[in-house]
Amino acid sequence: MAALTDVDQLNEKLAKAELTRLAKDMAQADVAYHQKDAPEISDAEYDTLKQRNLLIESRFPNLRRKDSPTDKTGAPVSSGFSKVKHAVAMMSLGNAFTDEDVIEFDSRIRKFLNVDRDKPLEYTSEPKIDGLSLSLRYEQGILVQAATRGDGETGEDVTANALTITDIPPKIQTPLDILEVRGEVYMAHTDFAALNESQMKNENKLFANPRNAAAGSLRQLDSQITKSRPLKFFAYAWGQVSEPLAETQSAVLARLTALGFSVNPLAATCANPAELIQHYNSIELARASLGYDIDGVVYKVSNLGLQSRLGFRTNTPRWAIAHKFPAELASTIVEDIEIQVGRTGALSPVARLKSVTVGGVVVSNATLHNEDYIKGLDSKGAPIRGGHDIRIGDWVTIYRAGDVIPKVKGVDISRRPDWAVPFEFPEKCPQCGSDAIREEGEAVARCSGGLICPAQAVEKLKHFVSRAAFDIDGMGSKQIESFYKDGWIAHPADIFELQGLYGSSNLQQLKNREGWGAKSAERLFAAIDDKRNIPMNRLIFALGIRHVGESTALTLSRHYNDWETFNVAMKNSFEHSGVDWEVLNGIDGVGTVMAAALVDYFNEPKMSAALNRLVVLLNVQNVAVPSIQGSTVAGKKVVFTGTLEKMTRAEAKARAEGLGAKVSGSVSAKTDIVIAGPGAGSKRKKAEDLGIKIVSEDEWLTLIG
Ligand code: IVH
């Protein structure tokens, strides 16, 4: 521990000087290595400098330099494409599966906007192209950048490849300084078949479906390969624009057509849910003869003014929905039933199936959910699948809905072999032997082994590095399992110490592991270093706290603004009471069960020790609240109470949040503004007592402009 003590004893002045020197030395080494291809120091020496720098930064976070070497990985982005931050996030869509879902979509919108049922509300209905989305940025009419969706915030720069697609014009005639056109890259059925044929001839890997073929072709490092693949593009949306494009969705589509883009010819305008459903049915009938894959129909509120009033939930628009086609079915045999142990200890049965193709994808597993599901009972004990249980040896029908793991729809009792016996759900965790406990009223049995259960530990680590969490390139399930097995990592913090604090002995070891070489080992360490800068929402999600998903993690990050404030608030709430506890429970989308799970996690001694160890190795970044330019209420905590007369409560809340305000359901000392309409009662009284600013709805509207 000599180095730690040494750093602890550094005073600020010395630390600052050392950080300056380290930045200079490392910048010089970077130039020598990356630009001149003539390294001046060994990799091991470079690692030592880097770790020293990191150690000082973790002790003196206020001295961290703007050009800190920690922020530079030096290594190329693993995929080989540079990253692009989208000027306007690329959202996904909520799903509808039934006619009722469509009717409800329309009702929700009417309720939000306060538009009566007898008043017209126009929609567009467009085929949902099954490809991959692409954002094309034109500046002064010239295509300057094409980016994939990525995680919605950041995608990959595939400009050179996009320029090889004939449907994508390199230049357009437009008065707009900036125009981002968005749409779907896809491959037609005939082109897909021809590509696979040539893949087969050349003994190359076959693509599972046209979507994979399109994705694989667009993400080629050599754009000549992309050029040889017949990709197509349909435009249907836009990102950043220097001026509004039109007043309605259909007018935008017409304008995109006039600019030279391909727009799907089957788009239609519809006046009500019945017409939407009718259009959906007609497209479903045409589906087989279209010549390209679609997986549903997208409905959008046509008027763009209404679209902007409706705005977005965390990552889906309120003004659009995807009405998906029913999933394809296939029959196969259950060869085995295995029990998997999840990160929260949940025992999940999985059917191992004789491989079968469903919707172009080979399937060999299906989820069986829980003990009751296998028995043929739903969560309330009512029979499902005609009350038939599922046994090893049974013939089952399976389906895939979206990209999710396949499910079992039914079981064919007539084909059940004589030897098939009812499945006995285990009473012990198959991984660690601890009791499997199924609590009263719970559908799921859980391993009671906690931290001693290796399966839980491994699953927690897998979740930690997963795409929506730390997303560490080169660190997937396989690597986690093997590093865990060898005792290299047991907790998330170990990942960031994997490289060794004092040099690169672990690099040597990693290089020597089977399947690893110098390049891949260095790349992995660079990828890990790259993620030391982590947005707060990703960190919260990565912890794998029960009930806390991606969207809540984002809400919490925006609400508490920085890690320290959040951490303190969770610690202060340890007794499930007090001001911070009330504030937490008042956050929209946070219920008592979730609040309790969060607070208990932060106050469980082992968890909190592991968390503290992790956080000092990271640089947790605050998450910007969206679109707050010119906002007078950004960051303010506001509460609406009483009746609002100018807009619905939902719209008021969405608008306030869009301007960066934090809307809460309860008044506390931390509240900045209470908007009180007629009939406001106890919340208004509490605000008066606490001396909080109270405004009317009109005053609020003036305030937000
Ligand atoms: S609109 C704000 N329209 O579906 C959302 N998306 O599941 C803008 N997609 O990521 C998307 N066809 O890649 C829209 N006509 C269409 C579409 C479409 C396919 C894809 C798109 C999106 C995904 C959401």
CSV table of C-alpha atoms in Angstrom, one decimal, residues 83 86 153 187 259 361 368 391 636 680:
chain,number,residue,atom,x,y,z
A,83,LYS,CA,-18.8,7.8,-32.0
A,86,HIS,CA,-26.8,12.8,-31.7
A,153,GLU,CA,-27.7,9.2,-27.4
A,187,MET,CA,-32.4,-5.1,-47.6
A,259,LEU,CA,-35.9,16.4,-51.8
A,361,VAL,CA,-33.9,-16.8,-36.2
A,368,LEU,CA,-40.8,-20.9,-18.6
A,391,ARG,CA,-42.9,-31.7,-19.2
A,636,LYS,CA,-36.4,24.0,-9.9
A,680,ALA,CA,-55.9,23.5,-3.6
